[in-house]
Coordinates of C-alpha atoms in Angstrom, one line a residue:
M1 CA -27.3 -66.3 -4.2
K2 CA -25.4 -67.5 -7.3
S3 CA -21.7 -65.6 -8.6
Y4 CA -23.2 -64.1 -11.8
M5 CA -26.4 -63.6 -10.0
K6 CA -24.5 -61.2 -6.9
I7 CA -22.0 -59.9 -9.8
S8 CA -24.8 -58.7 -11.9
L9 CA -26.4 -57.2 -8.3
S10 CA -23.5 -55.2 -7.8
A11 CA -23.1 -54.2 -11.6
L12 CA -26.0 -52.6 -11.8
A13 CA -26.1 -50.9 -8.5
I14 CA -22.4 -49.0 -9.2
G15 CA -23.9 -48.2 -12.9
V16 CA -27.4 -46.2 -10.8
G17 CA -24.6 -44.9 -8.5
V18 CA -22.8 -43.2 -11.5
W19 CA -26.4 -42.0 -12.7
V20 CA -27.2 -40.6 -9.8
G21 CA -23.9 -38.9 -9.0
S22 CA -23.9 -37.4 -13.2
V23 CA -27.2 -36.7 -12.9
Y24 CA -26.2 -34.5 -9.2
S25 CA -23.1 -32.6 -10.4
N26 CA -24.9 -31.7 -13.6
T27 CA -27.2 -29.7 -11.1
A28 CA -25.2 -28.2 -9.0
I29 CA -22.4 -27.2 -11.8
G30 CA -25.9 -25.5 -13.5
A31 CA -25.7 -23.0 -10.8
G32 CA -23.0 -21.1 -11.2
T33 CA -23.5 -20.5 -14.6
S34 CA -22.8 -16.6 -15.3
Q35 CA -18.9 -16.3 -16.1
P36 CA -17.1 -13.5 -14.5
G37 CA -17.1 -10.2 -17.4
T38 CA -20.5 -10.5 -18.4
A39 CA -23.4 -8.4 -17.5
D40 CA -24.4 -11.3 -14.7
D41 CA -21.2 -11.0 -13.6
P42 CA -19.2 -7.9 -14.7
V43 CA -15.7 -7.1 -13.9
V44 CA -14.6 -4.0 -12.8
T45 CA -11.3 -1.9 -11.8
K46 CA -9.8 0.3 -9.7
S47 CA -11.2 3.7 -10.9
Y48 CA -14.6 2.6 -11.4
V49 CA -15.3 1.6 -8.5
D50 CA -13.1 5.5 -6.2
Q51 CA -15.3 6.8 -8.5
Q52 CA -18.8 5.3 -7.7
I53 CA -17.0 5.6 -4.2
Q54 CA -16.7 9.4 -4.8
K55 CA -20.2 9.8 -6.0
A56 CA -21.7 7.8 -3.1
L57 CA -19.7 10.1 -0.9
G58 CA -21.1 13.4 -3.2
G59 CA -18.0 14.5 -3.9
G60 CA -19.2 13.7 -7.9
A61 CA -16.4 11.7 -11.0
S62 CA -12.8 12.7 -10.7
T63 CA -12.3 13.1 -14.0
G64 CA -8.6 12.2 -13.9
S65 CA -7.0 9.3 -12.2
G66 CA -6.6 11.3 -8.8
N67 CA -3.3 12.0 -8.7
S68 CA -2.9 15.9 -8.4
S69 CA 1.2 17.9 -8.5
G70 CA 1.3 19.3 -4.9
T71 CA 4.3 20.5 -4.0
N72 CA 6.6 21.4 -0.5
S73 CA 8.1 24.2 -0.9
G74 CA 10.8 22.9 1.6
S75 CA 9.9 24.5 4.6
T76 CA 6.4 23.2 5.5
G77 CA 3.5 21.7 4.1
T78 CA 1.3 18.2 3.7
G79 CA 2.3 16.8 0.9
N80 CA -1.4 16.4 0.0
S81 CA -1.9 20.5 -1.6
G82 CA -4.8 19.0 -4.2
S83 CA -7.7 17.7 -4.4
T84 CA -9.4 14.4 -6.1
G85 CA -12.1 16.4 -7.3
G86 CA -16.0 17.4 -6.4
D87 CA -16.1 18.5 -2.9
T88 CA -12.8 20.2 -1.6
S89 CA -13.7 19.1 2.0
L90 CA -12.8 15.2 2.0
P91 CA -9.9 14.1 2.4
P92 CA -8.0 12.3 -0.8
L93 CA -8.6 8.6 -1.0
A94 CA -6.3 6.9 1.4
S95 CA -4.2 5.8 -1.7
G96 CA -1.4 7.8 -1.2
A97 CA -1.4 9.5 -5.6
S98 CA -1.6 12.2 -4.3
D99 CA 2.0 12.7 -2.6
T100 CA 5.0 13.4 -4.6
V101 CA 8.5 12.3 -3.9
E102 CA 10.4 15.3 -3.7
I103 CA 14.3 15.4 -3.6
V104 CA 15.9 17.7 0.1
T105 CA 19.4 17.9 -0.4
V106 CA 20.3 18.5 3.7
K107 CA 23.3 20.5 4.2
P108 CA 25.5 19.7 7.9
G109 CA 24.2 21.6 10.4
Q110 CA 20.3 21.3 9.4
Q111 CA 17.6 18.9 10.7
L112 CA 14.7 17.1 7.9
I113 CA 11.9 17.0 10.2
G114 CA 8.9 14.1 8.9
E115 CA 6.0 16.0 9.4
S116 CA 3.7 12.9 10.7
G117 CA 3.4 10.5 8.4
A118 CA 6.5 10.7 6.2
E119 CA 8.4 9.0 4.7
F120 CA 12.5 9.4 4.0
I121 CA 15.0 7.8 1.9
V122 CA 18.0 8.7 2.2
R123 CA 19.9 8.0 -0.9
S124 CA 23.4 9.6 -0.2
G125 CA 25.5 10.7 2.5
K126 CA 25.5 9.5 6.6
A127 CA 22.8 10.4 8.4
V128 CA 21.5 10.1 12.0
I129 CA 18.2 10.0 13.3
V130 CA 17.1 12.7 15.4
S131 CA 14.1 12.0 17.8
E132 CA 13.0 13.2 20.8
G133 CA 11.9 10.6 23.5
T134 CA 12.7 7.4 23.7
N135 CA 10.7 5.9 20.4
G136 CA 12.2 6.2 16.7
V137 CA 11.6 5.9 13.1
A138 CA 10.8 2.6 11.1
D139 CA 12.8 1.1 9.6
L140 CA 10.3 -0.2 7.3
T141 CA 13.3 -2.5 5.0
D142 CA 15.1 -4.2 8.1
G143 CA 11.6 -4.1 10.2
I144 CA 13.5 -2.0 13.1
D145 CA 13.3 0.8 15.0
L146 CA 16.2 3.6 14.4
T147 CA 16.3 6.2 17.8
N148 CA 17.8 8.9 18.6
G149 CA 21.8 8.8 17.0
Q150 CA 21.9 5.9 15.6
A151 CA 23.1 6.0 11.4
A152 CA 20.1 6.2 8.6
P153 CA 20.4 4.1 6.7
T154 CA 21.3 4.2 2.6
N155 CA 18.5 2.7 0.3
H156 CA 16.4 2.2 3.1
L157 CA 12.4 3.4 3.5
L158 CA 12.0 5.0 7.1
S159 CA 8.7 6.4 8.2
F160 CA 8.0 9.1 10.8
P161 CA 5.0 7.9 12.9
R162 CA 4.4 11.1 14.3
E163 CA 6.0 15.3 14.4
G164 CA 9.0 15.6 15.9
R165 CA 11.4 12.7 14.1
G166 CA 13.8 13.1 11.7
I167 CA 17.4 12.9 10.4
A168 CA 20.3 15.5 10.3
V169 CA 24.2 16.0 8.4
L170 CA 26.6 12.6 11.1
D171 CA 28.5 14.9 12.8
G172 CA 31.6 15.3 11.4
N173 CA 30.8 15.0 7.3
K174 CA 30.8 17.6 5.7
Y175 CA 29.5 16.3 2.8
S176 CA 25.5 17.1 2.3
L177 CA 22.8 14.5 1.8
T178 CA 20.7 13.9 -0.6
V179 CA 17.1 12.3 0.4
M180 CA 14.2 11.5 -1.4
V181 CA 10.8 12.6 0.8
R182 CA 7.1 11.7 0.5
G183 CA 4.9 13.9 2.8
G184 CA 5.4 16.9 5.0
Y185 CA 9.0 18.4 5.8
T186 CA 10.6 21.3 8.2
L187 CA 14.5 22.0 6.7
K188 CA 15.9 23.3 10.3

C-alpha cells in the first residue's frame, strides 16, 4: 500500500473517531441539563428542611428560628426549657439551638457539677476537675481526658458526658472562678 493511502486512511479514521466522540459527548452532557436552583433542581435551606421535618413529625411549622430562651436558675436545670413549636412532647432538634450560654461564678469551697452533656469553659480563675471514679471530663480543645484533681485549663471547652462530674476552685485559692456554661448544672 502506498504511503499517501496510509496517511489518508489514518486521517479518515481520526476524523471519524473525533466525530463519534463529539456525538456521544453531547448526548452525555444533555442528560444533566437541570441547573441547581431551578424548579427542576431546587436549592433549599436548613430552616426549610427543619420545618418540613417538624411538619412530618406532626409538630407543625416553627415560625421563628428555633431559638428559645431557656434559663437556668443556678441550682438545677437542663438548658432545654423552651420548645421548638407545635407538639411540646417532641424534643428540640439536635442542633443545640435552644441551649443558652450562662456566666456562672463559683466561689471557693463550691463545686459546679454539670449534668449529662453540659459544656463548661473556665474563663478566669484556677479550677480543678471533680469526678467520681476513674473517668473524667473531656477537654475538647486539646483532645485529652482530664481526671479527678487535674487542673482545668482556662479557655478550653470541657464536655461532661455524665452527671456527677464538674469543677471546683483550686484548694488554697481565694479567688472565684468565672465559667461559661451551656447545659444543665448544679452549684453546690
